[in-house]
Tab-separated table of C-alpha atoms in Angstrom:
chain	number	residue	atom	x	y	z
A	1	UNK	CA	138.605	108.342	92.667
A	2	UNK	CA	137.365	106.811	89.303
A	3	UNK	CA	135.715	103.699	88.644
A	4	UNK	CA	137.419	103.264	85.204
A	5	UNK	CA	137.859	99.410	85.218
A	6	UNK	CA	134.693	97.759	83.899
A	7	UNK	CA	134.489	95.596	86.872
A	8	UNK	CA	134.359	98.392	89.190
A	9	UNK	CA	131.800	100.193	87.161
A	10	UNK	CA	129.612	97.088	86.953
A	11	UNK	CA	129.825	96.457	90.704
A	12	UNK	CA	128.952	100.083	91.317
A	13	UNK	CA	125.930	99.979	88.908
A	14	UNK	CA	124.547	96.749	90.203
A	15	UNK	CA	124.846	97.843	93.938
A	16	UNK	CA	122.922	100.987	93.038
A	17	UNK	CA	120.293	99.179	91.047
A	18	UNK	CA	119.954	96.595	93.748
A	19	UNK	CA	119.241	99.261	96.501
A	20	UNK	CA	116.889	100.989	94.092
A	21	UNK	CA	115.068	97.688	93.628
A	22	UNK	CA	115.065	97.171	97.497
A	23	UNK	CA	113.768	100.702	98.196
A	24	UNK	CA	110.842	100.137	95.922
A	25	UNK	CA	110.288	96.720	97.317
A	26	UNK	CA	109.918	98.217	100.981
A	27	UNK	CA	107.561	101.091	99.748
A	28	UNK	CA	109.975	103.770	99.344
A	29	UNK	CA	110.785	104.839	95.832
A	30	UNK	CA	113.476	103.739	93.550
A	31	UNK	CA	115.212	107.063	93.347
A	32	UNK	CA	115.770	107.223	97.053
A	33	UNK	CA	117.397	103.751	96.876
A	34	UNK	CA	119.606	104.645	93.954
A	35	UNK	CA	120.702	107.818	95.624
A	36	UNK	CA	121.558	106.068	98.792
A	37	UNK	CA	123.373	103.396	96.844
A	38	UNK	CA	125.412	106.031	95.082
A	39	UNK	CA	126.396	107.759	98.329
A	40	UNK	CA	127.262	104.392	99.829
A	41	UNK	CA	129.542	103.408	97.091
A	42	UNK	CA	131.253	106.771	97.036
A	43	UNK	CA	134.523	107.211	99.084
A	44	UNK	CA	134.025	110.942	99.153
A	45	UNK	CA	130.766	113.096	99.885
A	46	UNK	CA	128.741	114.015	96.704
A	47	UNK	CA	127.121	117.148	95.641
A	48	UNK	CA	123.580	117.426	94.318
A	49	UNK	CA	125.200	117.980	90.886
A	50	UNK	CA	127.296	115.060	91.028
A	51	UNK	CA	124.475	112.814	92.126
A	52	UNK	CA	122.196	114.277	89.339
A	53	UNK	CA	124.951	113.537	86.809
A	54	UNK	CA	125.727	109.908	88.039
A	55	UNK	CA	122.074	108.916	88.141
A	56	UNK	CA	121.077	110.968	85.045
A	57	UNK	CA	118.018	112.463	86.740
A	58	UNK	CA	116.984	116.080	87.268
A	59	UNK	CA	118.427	118.042	89.998
A	60	UNK	CA	114.909	118.786	91.304
A	61	UNK	CA	114.323	115.092	91.859
A	62	UNK	CA	117.691	114.571	93.471
A	63	UNK	CA	116.954	117.484	95.788
A	64	UNK	CA	113.533	116.311	96.817
A	65	UNK	CA	114.694	112.698	97.362
A	66	UNK	CA	117.808	113.765	99.359
A	67	UNK	CA	115.512	115.682	101.750
A	68	UNK	CA	113.579	112.422	102.037
A	69	UNK	CA	116.949	110.373	102.744
A	70	UNK	CA	117.788	113.065	105.358
A	71	UNK	CA	114.468	112.602	107.076
A	72	UNK	CA	114.845	108.908	107.349
A	73	UNK	CA	118.454	109.271	108.802
A	74	UNK	CA	119.871	107.628	105.699
A	75	UNK	CA	122.095	110.454	104.587
A	76	UNK	CA	123.646	113.600	106.324
A	77	UNK	CA	124.693	116.874	104.750
A	78	UNK	CA	128.492	117.372	105.306
A	79	UNK	CA	130.706	120.466	105.005
A	80	UNK	CA	133.555	120.180	102.365
A	81	UNK	CA	136.356	122.595	102.831
A	82	UNK	CA	136.530	125.263	100.105
A	83	UNK	CA	133.070	124.282	98.624
A	84	UNK	CA	129.940	126.289	98.811
A	85	UNK	CA	127.670	123.568	97.437
A	86	UNK	CA	125.716	121.124	99.501
A	87	UNK	CA	127.540	117.841	99.920
A	88	UNK	CA	126.037	114.550	101.261
A	89	UNK	CA	127.334	111.274	102.762
A	90	UNK	CA	125.473	108.014	103.292
A	91	UNK	CA	124.849	106.763	106.778
A	92	UNK	CA	126.791	103.671	106.663
A	93	UNK	CA	125.509	101.993	109.824
A	94	UNK	CA	122.722	100.099	108.385
A	95	UNK	CA	121.408	98.866	111.517
A	96	UNK	CA	120.950	102.496	112.625
A	97	UNK	CA	119.092	103.258	109.341
A	98	UNK	CA	116.820	100.199	109.992
A	99	UNK	CA	116.065	101.279	113.628
A	100	UNK	CA	115.308	104.785	112.323
A	101	UNK	CA	112.837	103.609	109.747
A	102	UNK	CA	111.159	101.032	111.972
A	103	UNK	CA	110.930	103.503	114.795
A	104	UNK	CA	109.309	106.208	112.664
A	105	UNK	CA	107.528	104.602	109.766
A	106	UNK	CA	106.564	101.175	110.919
A	107	UNK	CA	105.838	102.021	114.493
A	108	UNK	CA	103.450	104.804	113.439
A	109	UNK	CA	101.603	102.563	110.927
A	110	UNK	CA	101.128	99.836	113.287
A	111	UNK	CA	99.875	102.288	115.925
A	112	UNK	CA	97.558	103.960	113.504
A	113	UNK	CA	96.102	100.438	112.563
A	114	UNK	CA	95.581	99.557	116.178
A	115	UNK	CA	93.787	102.977	116.879
A	116	UNK	CA	91.461	102.633	113.893
A	117	UNK	CA	90.450	98.959	114.862
A	118	UNK	CA	89.932	100.133	118.456
A	119	UNK	CA	87.586	102.919	117.320
A	120	UNK	CA	85.663	100.356	115.245
A	121	UNK	CA	85.169	98.222	118.298
A	122	UNK	CA	83.771	101.247	120.274
A	123	UNK	CA	81.657	102.281	117.329
A	124	UNK	CA	80.095	98.780	117.118
A	125	UNK	CA	79.425	98.498	120.859
A	126	UNK	CA	77.781	101.935	121.009
A	127	UNK	CA	75.528	101.020	118.189
A	128	UNK	CA	74.418	97.528	119.671
A	129	UNK	CA	71.136	98.870	121.105
A	130	UNK	CA	69.982	100.324	117.844
A	131	UNK	CA	70.710	97.176	115.682
A	132	UNK	CA	68.111	94.903	114.100
A	133	UNK	CA	68.753	91.221	114.727
A	134	UNK	CA	70.329	90.791	111.367
A	135	UNK	CA	72.484	93.706	111.816
A	136	UNK	CA	73.597	92.346	115.189
A	137	UNK	CA	74.787	89.175	113.609
A	138	UNK	CA	76.755	91.063	111.063
A	139	UNK	CA	78.199	93.361	113.989
A	140	UNK	CA	79.335	90.379	115.827
A	141	UNK	CA	80.992	88.977	112.650
A	142	UNK	CA	82.762	92.253	112.345
A	143	UNK	CA	83.913	92.173	115.949
A	144	UNK	CA	85.537	88.618	115.232
A	145	UNK	CA	87.354	89.823	112.175
A	146	UNK	CA	88.396	93.102	113.776
A	147	UNK	CA	89.680	91.084	116.812
A	148	UNK	CA	91.939	88.926	114.566
A	149	UNK	CA	93.259	91.933	112.816
A	150	UNK	CA	93.958	93.693	116.135
A	151	UNK	CA	95.675	90.611	117.426
A	152	UNK	CA	98.059	90.583	114.446
A	153	UNK	CA	98.982	94.308	114.765
A	154	UNK	CA	99.464	93.947	118.486
A	155	UNK	CA	101.729	91.013	117.812
A	156	UNK	CA	103.581	93.267	115.097
A	157	UNK	CA	103.865	95.928	117.748
A	158	UNK	CA	105.359	93.719	120.323
A	159	UNK	CA	107.900	92.431	117.676
A	160	UNK	CA	108.887	95.947	116.787
A	161	UNK	CA	109.251	97.021	120.486
A	162	UNK	CA	111.588	93.843	121.007
A	163	UNK	CA	113.726	94.846	118.074
A	164	UNK	CA	113.756	98.599	118.912
A	165	UNK	CA	114.134	97.972	122.592
A	166	UNK	CA	117.220	95.642	122.150
A	167	UNK	CA	120.937	96.486	121.573
A	168	UNK	CA	121.838	99.848	120.067
A	169	UNK	CA	124.028	98.051	117.629
A	170	UNK	CA	124.012	94.640	116.134
A	171	UNK	CA	127.162	93.001	114.932
A	172	UNK	CA	126.228	92.137	111.419
A	173	UNK	CA	129.962	91.358	110.636
A	174	UNK	CA	130.402	88.685	113.173
A	175	UNK	CA	127.348	87.038	111.688
A	176	UNK	CA	128.697	87.110	108.002
A	177	UNK	CA	131.915	85.645	109.025
A	178	UNK	CA	130.286	82.461	110.649
A	179	UNK	CA	128.130	82.060	107.425
A	180	UNK	CA	130.113	83.026	104.441
A	181	UNK	CA	133.669	82.169	105.851
B	1	UNK	CA	73.334	90.388	105.122
B	2	UNK	CA	73.271	94.098	104.707
B	3	UNK	CA	75.351	96.936	106.485
B	4	UNK	CA	72.428	99.332	106.722
B	5	UNK	CA	73.340	100.773	110.120
B	6	UNK	CA	75.673	103.748	109.511
B	7	UNK	CA	78.058	102.356	112.243
B	8	UNK	CA	78.325	98.867	110.442
B	9	UNK	CA	78.856	100.747	107.001
B	10	UNK	CA	81.560	103.056	108.611
B	11	UNK	CA	83.297	100.015	110.308
B	12	UNK	CA	83.375	98.182	106.994
B	13	UNK	CA	84.637	101.142	105.195
B	14	UNK	CA	87.476	102.011	107.543
B	15	UNK	CA	88.659	98.432	107.685
B	16	UNK	CA	88.683	98.350	103.877
B	17	UNK	CA	90.413	101.669	103.687
B	18	UNK	CA	92.904	100.555	106.364
B	19	UNK	CA	93.983	97.431	104.689
B	20	UNK	CA	94.229	99.391	101.387
B	21	UNK	CA	96.652	101.584	102.996
B	22	UNK	CA	98.615	98.741	104.622
B	23	UNK	CA	98.927	97.018	101.223
B	24	UNK	CA	100.384	100.125	99.700
B	25	UNK	CA	102.645	100.501	102.697
B	26	UNK	CA	104.212	97.144	102.452
B	27	UNK	CA	104.682	97.444	98.612
B	28	UNK	CA	101.458	95.719	97.191
B	29	UNK	CA	98.847	97.932	95.835
B	30	UNK	CA	95.987	99.735	97.255
B	31	UNK	CA	93.356	97.884	95.304
B	32	UNK	CA	94.741	94.535	96.544
B	33	UNK	CA	94.360	95.572	100.087
B	34	UNK	CA	90.818	96.982	99.573
B	35	UNK	CA	89.669	93.663	97.874
B	36	UNK	CA	91.292	91.546	100.592
B	37	UNK	CA	89.453	93.817	103.146
B	38	UNK	CA	86.186	93.520	101.397
B	39	UNK	CA	86.248	89.818	101.345
B	40	UNK	CA	87.506	89.584	104.885
B	41	UNK	CA	84.588	91.771	106.115
B	42	UNK	CA	81.911	89.707	104.175
B	43	UNK	CA	80.305	86.760	105.897
B	44	UNK	CA	79.625	85.307	102.410
B	45	UNK	CA	81.805	84.739	99.354
B	46	UNK	CA	81.680	87.460	96.806
B	47	UNK	CA	81.671	87.436	93.014
B	48	UNK	CA	83.881	89.599	90.768
B	49	UNK	CA	80.820	91.832	90.089
B	50	UNK	CA	79.947	92.245	93.578
B	51	UNK	CA	83.523	93.353	94.360
B	52	UNK	CA	83.640	95.677	91.357
B	53	UNK	CA	80.350	97.080	92.644
B	54	UNK	CA	81.328	97.554	96.304
B	55	UNK	CA	84.811	99.187	95.616
B	56	UNK	CA	83.510	101.080	92.501
B	57	UNK	CA	86.441	99.967	90.352
B	58	UNK	CA	86.345	98.212	86.958
B	59	UNK	CA	85.814	94.504	86.680
B	60	UNK	CA	89.156	94.135	84.841
B	61	UNK	CA	90.972	95.800	87.708
B	62	UNK	CA	89.160	93.440	90.136
B	63	UNK	CA	90.010	90.454	88.048
B	64	UNK	CA	93.593	91.338	87.737
B	65	UNK	CA	94.115	92.048	91.372
B	66	UNK	CA	92.132	89.040	92.474
B	67	UNK	CA	94.540	86.861	90.579
B	68	UNK	CA	97.311	88.613	92.532
B	69	UNK	CA	95.500	87.972	95.748
B	70	UNK	CA	95.167	84.218	94.749
B	71	UNK	CA	98.715	83.875	94.001
B	72	UNK	CA	99.770	85.332	97.426
B	73	UNK	CA	97.442	82.962	99.198
B	74	UNK	CA	95.229	85.698	100.452
B	75	UNK	CA	92.084	84.663	98.886
B	76	UNK	CA	90.461	81.590	97.304
B	77	UNK	CA	88.033	80.747	94.598
B	78	UNK	CA	85.044	78.930	96.146
B	79	UNK	CA	82.125	77.193	94.495
B	80	UNK	CA	78.639	78.331	95.315
B	81	UNK	CA	75.731	76.155	94.840
B	82	UNK	CA	73.565	77.204	91.784
B	83	UNK	CA	76.012	79.963	90.726
B	84	UNK	CA	78.048	79.734	87.575
B	85	UNK	CA	80.193	83.027	88.421
B	86	UNK	CA	83.462	82.999	90.221
B	87	UNK	CA	83.229	83.670	93.940
B	88	UNK	CA	85.887	84.465	96.176
B	89	UNK	CA	86.682	84.076	99.895
B	90	UNK	CA	89.577	85.738	102.052
B	91	UNK	CA	92.058	83.488	103.577
B	92	UNK	CA	91.228	84.443	107.348
B	93	UNK	CA	94.235	83.020	108.859
B	94	UNK	CA	96.581	85.958	108.789
B	95	UNK	CA	99.523	84.150	110.018
B	96	UNK	CA	99.216	81.804	106.992
B	97	UNK	CA	98.940	84.924	104.828
B	98	UNK	CA	102.076	86.382	106.311
B	99	UNK	CA	104.101	83.141	106.126
B	100	UNK	CA	103.085	82.735	102.470
B	101	UNK	CA	104.239	86.293	101.464
B	102	UNK	CA	107.397	86.183	103.571
B	103	UNK	CA	108.248	82.628	102.220
B	104	UNK	CA	107.750	83.738	98.479
B	105	UNK	CA	108.333	87.516	98.244
B	106	UNK	CA	110.748	88.518	101.030
B	107	UNK	CA	112.727	85.285	100.953
B	108	UNK	CA	113.253	85.662	97.162
B	109	UNK	CA	114.118	89.221	97.464
B	110	UNK	CA	116.687	88.627	100.054
B	111	UNK	CA	118.292	85.581	98.217
B	112	UNK	CA	118.349	87.886	95.170
B	113	UNK	CA	120.360	90.632	97.024
B	114	UNK	CA	122.687	87.950	98.595
B	115	UNK	CA	123.465	86.507	95.007
B	116	UNK	CA	124.004	89.966	93.446
B	117	UNK	CA	126.441	90.955	96.208
B	118	UNK	CA	128.191	87.721	96.044
B	119	UNK	CA	128.669	88.084	92.211
B	120	UNK	CA	130.180	91.500	92.902
B	121	UNK	CA	132.715	90.112	95.278
B	122	UNK	CA	133.727	87.525	92.756
B	123	UNK	CA	133.934	90.094	89.973
B	124	UNK	CA	136.087	92.325	92.121
B	125	UNK	CA	138.520	89.589	93.171
B	126	UNK	CA	138.901	88.404	89.662
B	127	UNK	CA	139.781	91.981	88.247
B	128	UNK	CA	142.330	92.428	91.163
B	129	UNK	CA	145.422	91.834	89.027
B	130	UNK	CA	144.181	94.256	86.277
B	131	UNK	CA	143.798	97.321	88.554
B	132	UNK	CA	145.803	100.371	88.888
B	133	UNK	CA	146.810	101.269	92.550
B	134	UNK	CA	144.096	103.880	92.568
B	135	UNK	CA	141.263	101.446	91.323
B	136	UNK	CA	142.647	98.864	93.875
B	137	UNK	CA	141.853	101.424	96.580
B	138	UNK	CA	138.272	101.799	95.351
B	139	UNK	CA	137.862	98.120	94.935
B	140	UNK	CA	138.805	97.502	98.460
B	141	UNK	CA	136.443	100.237	99.585
B	142	UNK	CA	133.610	98.578	97.367
B	143	UNK	CA	134.404	95.282	99.089
B	144	UNK	CA	134.113	96.727	102.601
B	145	UNK	CA	130.607	98.280	101.675
B	146	UNK	CA	129.388	95.105	100.023
B	147	UNK	CA	130.456	93.136	102.935
B	148	UNK	CA	128.322	95.387	105.143
B	149	UNK	CA	125.368	95.008	102.904
B	150	UNK	CA	125.822	91.257	102.593
B	151	UNK	CA	126.074	90.964	106.544
B	152	UNK	CA	122.836	92.702	106.763
B	153	UNK	CA	120.916	90.536	104.175
B	154	UNK	CA	122.385	87.395	105.774
B	155	UNK	CA	120.944	88.655	109.090
B	156	UNK	CA	117.663	89.215	107.268
B	157	UNK	CA	117.609	85.745	105.904
B	158	UNK	CA	118.267	84.198	109.278
B	159	UNK	CA	115.474	86.221	110.805
B	160	UNK	CA	113.209	84.997	107.966
B	161	UNK	CA	114.313	81.352	108.388
B	162	UNK	CA	113.555	81.598	112.111
B	163	UNK	CA	110.215	82.924	111.499
B	164	UNK	CA	109.332	80.618	108.676
B	165	UNK	CA	110.998	77.588	110.445
B	166	UNK	CA	108.834	78.083	113.543
B	167	UNK	CA	105.492	77.056	114.533
B	168	UNK	CA	102.908	76.325	111.644
B	169	UNK	CA	100.478	78.577	113.457
B	170	UNK	CA	100.755	81.432	115.831
B	171	UNK	CA	98.084	82.122	118.431
B	172	UNK	CA	97.597	85.801	117.873
B	173	UNK	CA	94.475	85.528	119.899
B	174	UNK	CA	96.135	84.489	123.172
B	175	UNK	CA	98.350	87.400	122.718
B	176	UNK	CA	95.551	89.984	122.461
B	177	UNK	CA	93.980	88.701	125.348
B	178	UNK	CA	97.025	89.484	127.615
B	179	UNK	CA	97.472	92.677	126.092
B	180	UNK	CA	94.135	94.201	125.610
B	181	UNK	CA	92.290	92.385	128.336
């Protein structure tokens, strides 16, 4: 299918650009977002060549970023009858995409932060006997700050677990209908 | 106060590095996170020179990134008796920091996405009469995809409003105590 009409082309372009912007905003890169957008707005699976052509980027960049999209569960390779090239399709269940990202990326990052902060507490407690009075004062200041940070990350971890432990799928559609009418 | 003992220096360094990493992860830049961390782990306000010295970066970079931190409500300029230089202090209320970021950055980004998607719907509906049958099919495919995306962003908006409309302050501390003991 072709997006010949200027409105169709414009809508495609602004959706792809918007997802590129969003990807950058959440700490992925823009090309990943644009590739995901291109696949999402395509009724048929697309080859690496088609993606490179549509986004006017090198095939190497497409290939590298498609691997990243696959890792994040945002696209899958599909088999197309009679074709020997690799074809890709977007994961259209956005809730599944978000769960996958939160479950791997955010969860790991929060756990890492908690581990580093806990190690710092241990380190400070072990050093306690060796500190001068001035250093002791600084050490208890550090412990206070670290406690605040740790409290925040534990809160984030609880929020993540709540989201990830909830329903497998969320009915976004029902929500839009109430809101937009 | 000096962090002479190696454990104090190590804890300071790993906290600063961790906040740098976190800043990059959430789409800010690493220097902003490191500056915030340095201020957060300092019992006294710090000057631009002191920050540049501790982080071994140029004063220009410190100055630019400190302005960004101020804009995001993560640091404030303070007046130090007898000093003519600018001094800064970290905002230590992490909940306030997060509310500020969500309220400006995330809220604006989500609203922008909803606006762009709504414009796309209008554009497609206006063009409807001019489309060939094949283009009409593509147009209704686009509308479906855009509806999914819009539903997601409206969900995100509702979640943001819930967080931002809630309590002015969240007692992270109480939560840690239950969890970590």
